[in-house]
Amino acid sequence: MYNSNYPNYPINSIYRNTSTSVPTYNNETPAVPLILETEEELDFREKMGRKLGLASLIYAIFSTFCLYKNLTGVTMPFFGIATLIYMIYGFKQYDVKMKKTSWFYGTVLLALTISNFLTGNITILFFNNIGIVLMLFVFLLHNVYDDSRWNFSKTTLAICESLFCSISSMDDFSKDMHVLNQRRSISSDNEKKRTIKYVLIGILIAIPLVIILLSLLSAADLVFSNLADQIFKAVFSNDLFDIENIIGITITFTIIFFSAYCIMRFFSKKSIKEEVTEKRNMEPVIAITVLSIVSVIYLLFSVIQIVYLFMGNGVVPGGYTYSQYAREGFFQLLAVSIINFFMVLFINNHFKENLVLKILMTVISLCTYIMIASSYFRIKLYIDACLLTNLRIWVLWGLTVLSLLFAAVIISIYKHNFPLFKYSIIVVSLLYVLIGFIRPDYIIADYNLKYMNTIESSVAVQDYDYLTRLSTDAAPIIAKHNEEWADEYFKNCKSFYKNRSWRQFNTSAYTAQVLSNAK
């Protein structure tokens, strides 16, 4: 069968634009010729539309069930498993083999979904969900591309490109479905159509018959009647069938379906360039000048930290006690350490290799270690005086991560092909999963209540107020206390654990609810 507009081409052909212009007359807009796709390309489109389309449909249905109004429930780990299965299935459709190291990224993704099910900490839940998306793209990039020579900036740009450019695969979705539908219409016969028609007729006949039989059987047996009534209420009286939820479920399903198909279809084209362009072409004198000035400042600051803070032999500024002086500045030092990390990373990737420049970057990195130590020392003293908070735990976590990352940065200064991004992903992933599973709010409540009597009374009053605003993770510790502030805590937690269905079951919420009822 042939298309009348293009008599020499099959009806199921797909045409693509080319950049070659065609000569025109009378200053008309140049025509863009259409090139017929090969039979192999059409076969691949049919394969994607049929197999990836069906897999995306099943994945979207299951993921909507897991995720709709439920990013903290027991279904999150099952969503993680389904996501990995879906991606691995997609790899098979375009003959991509799983790499052994990919299982690390897959394991981290699953660990994050499990963490969502175990915690009630909003901050951890937020970063868990960001981490799940990040691990998903890192998993895909590592399997589809040869990223063995990719540096930090190349991998970051590849993640951004795949994240934002996947939407372009909506055009492929349209063409894939077009080819699939046309080939199905050619190959399908009347027998298949008749079978579908007869099935529909059978369903229409069965509906009134089932209603009559259920009515009669319910009248004949009370137990069966009660069971049928419960099933009916569970299915048709559920809040999920409200118009608001129907719209919400439809939107969720649509977003998941098209996102899944477009992302996997984008990776099937391997449109990201694998080669790494050498960008170390900037004049090193510029960086040497900047780092020389910065190094002098950092060395002076480092000496002050060693003399005044670590050794305690200096004279603190007027109006300050030693503890007041020591407890200031940890946030600023953390910010400077982060700036140093990206500054050294940028210079190392964009400036020509130079021995003096390497020495200066090493000096900056070593001074950063002194800043990290100073920040850690200061916040430790601050915790001793004012106890723990979530922010202070995150600062300690950030300092630990930075100290490990800078070790890799120093190595990359002298060994440019060091896999800094992979190292960073591994370090950050492991330490983040760790903080997600140790439940910071539990640690805060336990530590603060142990040392509450060692701080000033005004601070203690504020800290009791802070404890009432912790997540449900702190419930096992706070439940041991019968004071008014403990009752206020469980009152504040009620919005998180009340009215949860089995699909939304969360261990932290369930524990808080049980302990609240027991008080």
Coordinates of C-alpha atoms in Angstrom, one line a residue:
M1 CA 0.0 0.0 0.0
Y2 CA 1.4 3.4 -1.0
N3 CA 0.8 7.0 -0.1
S4 CA -0.8 9.0 -2.9
N5 CA 1.2 12.1 -2.0
Y6 CA 4.5 10.1 -2.3
P7 CA 3.6 7.4 -4.8
N8 CA 7.0 5.7 -4.6
Y9 CA 7.1 5.4 -0.8
P10 CA 5.3 3.0 1.6
I11 CA 2.5 4.5 3.6
N12 CA 4.2 3.8 6.9
S13 CA 7.3 5.8 6.0
I14 CA 8.5 8.6 8.3
Y15 CA 10.3 11.6 6.8
R16 CA 13.0 13.6 8.5
N17 CA 14.2 17.1 7.7
T18 CA 17.8 17.7 6.5
S19 CA 19.8 20.9 6.8
T20 CA 20.6 21.0 3.0
S21 CA 18.7 23.7 1.3
V22 CA 17.3 23.5 -2.2
P23 CA 17.7 26.2 -4.8
T24 CA 14.6 28.4 -5.2
Y25 CA 13.3 31.1 -7.5
N26 CA 11.8 34.6 -7.0
N27 CA 13.3 34.9 -3.5
E28 CA 11.0 32.2 -2.1
T29 CA 11.7 30.5 1.2
P30 CA 14.2 27.7 0.5
A31 CA 12.6 24.3 0.7
V32 CA 13.9 21.6 3.1
P33 CA 13.9 18.2 1.5
L34 CA 12.4 15.2 3.3
I35 CA 14.5 12.1 3.5
L36 CA 12.8 8.7 3.8
E37 CA 13.9 6.7 6.9
T38 CA 15.4 3.3 6.2
E39 CA 13.5 0.1 6.8
E40 CA 15.8 -0.6 9.7
E41 CA 15.0 2.8 11.3
L42 CA 11.2 2.1 10.8
D43 CA 11.6 -1.4 12.4
F44 CA 13.3 0.2 15.4
R45 CA 10.5 2.8 15.7
E46 CA 7.9 0.0 15.6
K47 CA 9.9 -1.9 18.3
M48 CA 10.1 1.1 20.5
G49 CA 6.4 1.9 20.1
R50 CA 5.4 -1.6 20.8
K51 CA 7.7 -2.8 23.5
L52 CA 8.9 0.4 25.2
G53 CA 5.4 1.8 24.9
L54 CA 3.8 -1.1 26.6
A55 CA 6.5 -1.2 29.3
S56 CA 6.0 2.5 29.9
L57 CA 2.3 2.0 30.2
I58 CA 2.7 -0.7 32.9
Y59 CA 5.4 1.3 34.7
A60 CA 3.3 4.4 34.7
I61 CA 0.3 2.6 36.2
F62 CA 2.3 0.9 38.9
S63 CA 4.3 4.1 39.7
T64 CA 1.1 6.2 39.9
F65 CA -0.3 3.6 42.4
C66 CA 3.0 3.9 44.4
L67 CA 3.6 7.7 44.3
Y68 CA 0.2 9.5 44.1
K69 CA 0.0 11.5 47.3
N70 CA 2.5 9.1 48.8
L71 CA 6.2 9.9 48.7
T72 CA 6.7 8.5 52.3
G73 CA 4.9 5.2 52.2
V74 CA 5.7 1.5 52.0
T75 CA 5.2 1.6 48.3
M76 CA 8.4 3.7 47.7
P77 CA 10.8 0.8 47.7
F78 CA 8.6 -1.0 45.2
F79 CA 8.7 2.0 43.0
G80 CA 12.5 1.9 43.2
I81 CA 12.5 -1.7 42.2
A82 CA 10.1 -1.1 39.4
T83 CA 12.2 1.8 38.1
L84 CA 15.3 -0.3 37.9
I85 CA 13.5 -3.2 36.2
Y86 CA 12.0 -0.7 33.7
M87 CA 15.4 0.8 32.9
I88 CA 17.1 -2.6 32.5
Y89 CA 14.3 -3.7 30.2
G90 CA 14.8 -0.5 28.1
F91 CA 18.5 -1.3 27.8
K92 CA 17.7 -4.7 26.3
Q93 CA 15.6 -3.1 23.6
Y94 CA 18.5 -1.2 22.2
D95 CA 21.1 -3.8 23.1
V96 CA 22.9 -2.1 25.9
K97 CA 24.5 -4.4 28.5
M98 CA 24.4 -3.6 32.2
K99 CA 27.8 -2.6 33.7
K100 CA 28.8 -4.1 37.0
T101 CA 29.5 -0.8 38.6
S102 CA 26.0 0.4 37.8
W103 CA 24.7 -1.8 40.6
F104 CA 26.2 0.7 43.1
Y105 CA 24.0 3.5 41.7
G106 CA 21.0 1.2 41.6
T107 CA 21.6 0.2 45.2
V108 CA 21.8 3.9 46.3
L109 CA 18.6 4.6 44.5
L110 CA 16.8 1.7 46.3
A111 CA 18.4 2.8 49.6
L112 CA 16.9 6.3 49.2
T113 CA 13.4 4.9 48.5
I114 CA 13.7 2.8 51.6
S115 CA 14.8 5.8 53.6
N116 CA 11.6 7.6 52.5
F117 CA 9.6 4.8 54.0
L118 CA 11.5 4.8 57.3
T119 CA 11.7 8.5 58.2
G120 CA 9.5 11.5 58.8
N121 CA 12.1 14.2 58.5
I122 CA 11.0 16.6 55.8
T123 CA 14.5 17.7 55.0
I124 CA 15.7 14.2 54.4
L125 CA 12.6 13.3 52.4
F126 CA 13.2 16.4 50.1
F127 CA 16.9 15.5 49.5
N128 CA 16.0 11.8 49.1
N129 CA 13.7 12.6 46.2
I130 CA 16.3 14.8 44.5
G131 CA 18.9 12.0 45.1
I132 CA 16.5 9.4 43.5
V133 CA 16.3 11.5 40.3
L134 CA 20.1 12.2 40.2
M135 CA 20.9 8.5 40.7
L136 CA 18.4 7.6 37.9
F137 CA 20.2 9.7 35.4
V138 CA 23.7 8.7 36.6
F139 CA 22.6 5.1 36.3
L140 CA 21.4 5.6 32.7
L141 CA 24.5 7.6 31.6
H142 CA 26.9 5.2 33.0
N143 CA 25.3 2.2 31.2
V144 CA 24.6 3.8 27.8
Y145 CA 27.8 5.8 27.4
D146 CA 31.5 5.2 27.8
D147 CA 32.1 7.7 30.6
S148 CA 35.4 6.3 31.7
R149 CA 37.2 9.5 30.6
W150 CA 34.5 12.0 31.7
N151 CA 35.5 14.6 34.2
F152 CA 33.4 16.4 36.8
S153 CA 32.1 19.1 34.5
K154 CA 31.4 16.7 31.5
T155 CA 29.3 14.4 33.7
T156 CA 27.4 17.3 35.2
L157 CA 26.6 18.8 31.8
A158 CA 25.6 15.3 30.5
I159 CA 23.1 15.0 33.4
C160 CA 21.7 18.4 32.7
E161 CA 21.4 17.7 29.0
S162 CA 19.7 14.4 29.5
L163 CA 17.3 15.9 32.0
F164 CA 16.2 18.9 29.9
C165 CA 16.6 17.5 26.4
S166 CA 14.6 14.3 27.0
I167 CA 11.4 16.3 26.2
S168 CA 12.6 16.4 22.6
S169 CA 11.8 12.7 22.4
M170 CA 8.1 13.6 22.3
D171 CA 8.6 13.9 18.6
D172 CA 10.0 10.3 18.6
F173 CA 7.0 9.1 20.6
S174 CA 4.6 10.6 18.0
K175 CA 6.6 9.0 15.1
D176 CA 7.0 5.6 16.9
M177 CA 3.2 5.4 17.5
H178 CA 2.5 6.5 13.9
V179 CA 4.6 3.6 12.5
L180 CA 3.2 1.1 15.0
N181 CA -0.4 2.0 14.2
Q182 CA 0.1 1.9 10.5
R183 CA 1.8 -1.4 10.5
R184 CA -0.8 -2.9 12.8
S185 CA -3.6 -1.7 10.6
I186 CA -1.9 -3.4 7.6
S187 CA -1.2 -6.7 9.4
S188 CA -4.4 -7.0 11.4
D189 CA -7.2 -9.1 9.9
N190 CA -10.9 -9.1 10.3
E191 CA -10.9 -12.1 12.7
K192 CA -9.0 -10.1 15.3
K193 CA -11.5 -7.3 15.0
R194 CA -14.4 -9.6 15.3
T195 CA -12.9 -11.2 18.5
I196 CA -12.6 -7.8 20.1
K197 CA -16.2 -7.0 19.2
Y198 CA -17.4 -10.2 20.6
V199 CA -15.5 -9.7 23.9
L200 CA -17.1 -6.2 24.3
I201 CA -20.6 -7.7 23.6
G202 CA -19.9 -10.4 26.2
I203 CA -18.9 -7.8 28.8
L204 CA -22.1 -5.8 28.1
I205 CA -24.3 -8.9 28.6
A206 CA -22.4 -9.9 31.7
I207 CA -22.9 -6.6 33.6
P208 CA -26.7 -6.8 34.1
L209 CA -26.4 -10.6 34.7
V210 CA -23.8 -10.1 37.4
I211 CA -26.0 -7.5 39.1
I212 CA -29.0 -9.8 39.2
L213 CA -27.0 -12.8 40.5
L214 CA -25.2 -10.7 43.2
S215 CA -28.6 -9.4 44.4
L216 CA -30.1 -12.9 44.6
L217 CA -27.0 -14.5 46.3
S218 CA -26.8 -11.6 48.8
A219 CA -30.4 -12.1 49.7
A220 CA -29.8 -15.9 50.1
D221 CA -26.8 -15.6 52.5
L222 CA -26.0 -12.9 55.1
V223 CA -22.2 -13.6 55.2
F224 CA -22.0 -13.3 51.4
S225 CA -24.1 -10.2 51.5
N226 CA -21.8 -8.5 54.1
L227 CA -18.7 -9.5 52.1
A228 CA -20.1 -8.1 48.8
D229 CA -21.1 -4.9 50.7
Q230 CA -17.6 -4.5 52.0
I231 CA -16.0 -5.0 48.6
F232 CA -18.4 -2.6 47.1
K233 CA -17.6 0.1 49.7
A234 CA -13.9 -0.5 49.4
V235 CA -14.0 -0.1 45.6
F236 CA -16.6 2.5 44.9
S237 CA -16.8 4.6 48.1
N238 CA -13.1 5.2 48.3
D239 CA -11.8 8.8 48.4
L240 CA -9.7 8.0 45.4
F241 CA -12.8 8.2 43.2
D242 CA -13.4 11.8 44.1
I243 CA -13.2 14.1 41.1
E244 CA -10.2 15.9 42.5
N245 CA -8.3 12.6 42.9
I246 CA -9.4 11.3 39.5
I247 CA -7.9 14.4 38.0
G248 CA -4.8 14.1 40.1
I249 CA -4.2 10.5 39.3
T250 CA -4.7 11.2 35.6
I251 CA -2.1 14.0 35.7
T252 CA 0.3 11.9 37.7
F253 CA -0.1 8.9 35.3
T254 CA 0.4 11.2 32.2
I255 CA 3.5 12.8 33.5
I256 CA 5.1 9.5 34.6
F257 CA 4.2 7.8 31.3
F258 CA 5.6 10.5 29.0
S259 CA 8.6 11.2 31.2
A260 CA 9.6 7.5 31.3
Y261 CA 9.1 7.0 27.6
C262 CA 10.9 10.2 26.6
I263 CA 13.9 9.6 28.9
M264 CA 14.4 6.0 27.7
R265 CA 13.9 7.1 24.1
F266 CA 16.4 9.9 24.5
F267 CA 19.0 7.5 25.7
S268 CA 18.3 5.1 22.9
K269 CA 19.6 7.7 20.4
K270 CA 22.9 8.2 22.2
S271 CA 22.9 11.9 21.2
I272 CA 25.3 13.0 23.9
K273 CA 28.9 13.3 22.6
E274 CA 31.1 10.8 24.5
E275 CA 34.4 12.5 23.7
V276 CA 35.7 15.1 26.2
T277 CA 36.8 18.3 24.7
E278 CA 40.1 19.6 26.2
K279 CA 39.3 23.0 27.7
R280 CA 42.6 23.5 29.5
N281 CA 43.6 26.4 27.2
M282 CA 43.5 29.5 29.5
E283 CA 46.7 31.3 30.4
P284 CA 48.0 30.1 33.8
V285 CA 49.5 33.5 34.7
I286 CA 45.9 34.8 35.3
A287 CA 45.2 32.0 37.8
I288 CA 48.7 32.3 39.4
T289 CA 48.1 36.0 40.0
V290 CA 44.7 35.4 41.6
L291 CA 45.7 32.4 43.7
S292 CA 48.9 34.1 44.9
I293 CA 46.9 36.9 46.5
V294 CA 44.3 34.4 47.9
S295 CA 47.0 32.1 49.2
V296 CA 48.6 35.0 51.2
I297 CA 45.2 35.8 52.8
Y298 CA 44.5 32.1 53.5
L299 CA 48.0 31.5 55.1
L300 CA 47.5 34.5 57.4
F301 CA 44.1 33.2 58.4
S302 CA 45.4 29.7 58.9
V303 CA 48.2 31.0 61.3
I304 CA 45.6 32.9 63.3
Q305 CA 43.4 29.7 63.6
I306 CA 46.4 27.7 64.8
V307 CA 47.6 30.3 67.3
Y308 CA 44.3 31.7 68.7
L309 CA 41.9 28.8 68.3
F310 CA 43.7 25.5 68.3
M311 CA 46.5 26.4 70.7
G312 CA 44.6 29.0 72.6
N313 CA 47.8 31.0 73.1
G314 CA 46.7 34.3 71.5
V315 CA 44.8 37.2 73.0
V316 CA 41.2 37.2 71.9
P317 CA 39.6 40.4 70.6
G318 CA 38.3 42.9 73.2
G319 CA 34.8 42.2 74.6
Y320 CA 35.0 38.5 73.6
T321 CA 35.5 35.5 75.8
Y322 CA 37.4 32.5 74.3
S323 CA 34.2 30.5 74.0
Q324 CA 32.3 33.4 72.3
Y325 CA 35.2 33.8 69.9
A326 CA 35.4 30.1 69.1
R327 CA 31.7 29.7 68.6
E328 CA 31.5 32.2 65.8
G329 CA 32.1 31.9 62.1
F330 CA 31.5 28.2 61.3
F331 CA 28.9 28.9 58.7
Q332 CA 31.1 31.5 57.0
L333 CA 34.1 29.1 57.0
L334 CA 31.9 26.3 55.5
A335 CA 30.9 28.7 52.7
V336 CA 34.5 29.7 52.0
S337 CA 35.4 26.0 51.9
I338 CA 32.8 25.3 49.3
I339 CA 33.9 28.3 47.3
N340 CA 37.5 26.9 47.4
F341 CA 36.4 23.5 46.2
F342 CA 34.7 24.9 43.1
M343 CA 37.5 27.5 42.5
V344 CA 40.3 24.8 42.5
L345 CA 38.1 22.5 40.4
F346 CA 37.5 25.3 37.8
I347 CA 41.2 26.3 37.6
N348 CA 42.3 22.7 37.4
N349 CA 39.9 22.0 34.4
H350 CA 40.3 25.2 32.4
F351 CA 43.9 26.5 32.8
K352 CA 47.0 25.1 31.1
E353 CA 49.2 22.8 33.2
N354 CA 51.8 24.7 35.3
L355 CA 53.9 23.6 38.2
V356 CA 53.6 26.9 40.1
L357 CA 49.8 26.8 39.6
K358 CA 49.7 23.3 41.0
I359 CA 51.6 24.3 44.1
L360 CA 49.3 27.3 44.7
M361 CA 46.2 25.1 44.3
T362 CA 47.7 22.6 46.8
V363 CA 48.3 25.5 49.2
I364 CA 44.7 26.6 48.8
S365 CA 43.5 23.0 49.4
L366 CA 45.7 22.6 52.5
C367 CA 44.5 26.0 53.9
T368 CA 40.9 24.8 53.3
Y369 CA 41.6 21.8 55.5
I370 CA 42.6 24.2 58.3
M371 CA 39.4 26.1 57.7
I372 CA 37.4 22.9 57.8
A373 CA 39.1 22.0 61.1
S374 CA 38.4 25.5 62.5
S375 CA 34.8 25.3 61.5
Y376 CA 34.5 21.8 63.0
F377 CA 36.1 23.0 66.3
R378 CA 33.9 26.1 66.5
I379 CA 30.6 24.2 65.9
K380 CA 31.7 21.5 68.4
L381 CA 32.0 24.2 71.0
Y382 CA 28.7 25.7 69.9
I383 CA 27.0 22.4 70.3
D384 CA 28.5 22.0 73.8
A385 CA 26.9 25.4 74.7
C386 CA 23.6 25.3 72.8
L387 CA 23.0 21.6 72.1
L388 CA 22.1 20.0 68.7
T389 CA 19.9 21.1 65.9
N390 CA 19.3 19.7 62.4
L391 CA 21.3 22.5 60.9
R392 CA 24.3 21.8 63.1
I393 CA 24.2 18.2 62.2
W394 CA 24.1 19.1 58.5
V395 CA 27.1 21.4 59.0
L396 CA 29.1 18.5 60.6
W397 CA 28.0 16.3 57.7
G398 CA 29.0 18.9 55.1
L399 CA 32.4 19.4 56.7
T400 CA 33.0 15.6 56.6
V401 CA 32.1 15.5 53.0
L402 CA 34.3 18.4 52.1
S403 CA 37.3 17.0 53.8
L404 CA 36.9 13.7 51.8
L405 CA 36.3 15.6 48.5
F406 CA 39.4 17.8 49.0
A407 CA 41.6 14.7 49.3
A408 CA 40.4 13.8 45.8
V409 CA 40.8 17.4 44.5
I410 CA 44.5 17.3 45.6
I411 CA 45.0 14.0 43.8
S412 CA 43.3 15.4 40.6
I413 CA 45.7 18.4 40.6
Y414 CA 48.6 16.0 40.0
K415 CA 46.7 13.3 38.2
H416 CA 44.3 15.0 35.8
N417 CA 42.5 11.8 34.7
F418 CA 41.4 10.9 38.3
P419 CA 37.7 10.1 38.2
L420 CA 36.7 12.9 40.5
F421 CA 33.0 12.9 39.7
K422 CA 32.6 9.1 40.4
Y423 CA 34.6 9.5 43.6
S424 CA 32.4 12.4 44.6
I425 CA 29.2 10.5 43.8
I426 CA 30.3 7.5 45.9
V427 CA 31.4 9.7 48.9
V428 CA 28.3 11.9 48.9
S429 CA 25.9 8.9 48.3
L430 CA 27.3 6.8 51.1
L431 CA 27.4 9.6 53.6
Y432 CA 24.0 10.9 52.6
V433 CA 22.4 7.4 52.9
L434 CA 24.1 7.1 56.3
I435 CA 22.6 10.3 57.6
G436 CA 19.2 9.3 56.2
F437 CA 19.2 6.0 58.1
I438 CA 20.6 7.2 61.4
R439 CA 17.6 9.5 61.9
P440 CA 19.0 12.9 63.0
D441 CA 15.9 13.9 64.9
Y442 CA 16.2 10.8 67.1
I443 CA 19.9 11.7 67.8
I444 CA 19.0 15.4 68.5
A445 CA 16.3 14.4 71.0
D446 CA 18.4 11.9 72.8
Y447 CA 21.5 14.2 73.0
N448 CA 19.6 17.3 74.0
L449 CA 17.6 15.7 76.7
K450 CA 20.7 14.1 78.2
Y451 CA 22.6 17.4 78.4
M452 CA 19.7 19.8 78.9
N453 CA 20.7 20.5 82.5
T454 CA 24.2 21.5 81.6
I455 CA 23.2 24.7 79.7
E456 CA 21.7 28.0 80.6
S457 CA 18.0 28.0 81.6
S458 CA 17.0 30.4 78.9
V459 CA 18.6 28.2 76.2
A460 CA 16.9 25.2 77.8
V461 CA 13.5 26.7 77.4
Q462 CA 14.1 27.4 73.7
D463 CA 15.5 23.9 73.2
Y464 CA 12.3 22.3 74.7
D465 CA 10.3 24.4 72.2
Y466 CA 12.7 23.1 69.4
L467 CA 12.1 19.5 70.5
T468 CA 8.3 19.9 70.0
R469 CA 9.0 20.7 66.3
L470 CA 11.0 17.6 65.5
S471 CA 9.7 15.0 63.2
T472 CA 8.2 11.7 64.2
D473 CA 11.7 10.1 64.2
A474 CA 12.2 11.5 67.7
A475 CA 9.0 9.9 69.1
P476 CA 10.7 6.9 70.8
I477 CA 12.8 9.3 72.9
I478 CA 10.2 12.0 73.6
A479 CA 7.6 9.4 74.6
K480 CA 9.6 8.7 77.7
H481 CA 8.7 12.1 79.1
N482 CA 5.3 13.2 80.4
E483 CA 5.8 17.0 80.5
E484 CA 3.6 19.4 78.7
W485 CA 6.2 20.0 75.9
A486 CA 6.1 16.2 75.1
D487 CA 2.3 16.4 74.7
E488 CA 2.8 19.4 72.4
Y489 CA 5.3 17.4 70.3
F490 CA 2.8 14.6 69.7
K491 CA 0.1 17.1 68.9
N492 CA 2.3 18.6 66.2
C493 CA 3.2 15.2 64.8
K494 CA -0.5 14.2 64.4
S495 CA -0.8 15.7 61.0
F496 CA 1.9 13.4 59.7
Y497 CA 0.6 10.1 61.0
K498 CA -3.1 10.4 61.1
N499 CA -5.4 9.0 58.4
R500 CA -2.7 7.0 56.6
S501 CA -3.9 4.1 54.4
W502 CA -1.9 0.8 54.1
R503 CA -0.4 2.2 50.9
Q504 CA 0.9 5.2 52.9
F505 CA 2.3 3.1 55.8
N506 CA 5.5 4.7 57.2
T507 CA 7.4 3.2 60.1
S508 CA 8.2 6.5 61.7
A509 CA 4.6 7.7 61.5
Y510 CA 3.3 4.4 62.8
T511 CA 5.7 4.4 65.7
A512 CA 4.7 7.9 66.7
Q513 CA 1.0 7.0 66.5
V514 CA 1.4 4.0 68.7
L515 CA 3.4 5.9 71.3
S516 CA 0.9 8.8 71.2
N517 CA -2.0 6.4 71.9
A518 CA -0.1 4.8 74.7
K519 CA 0.5 8.1 76.5

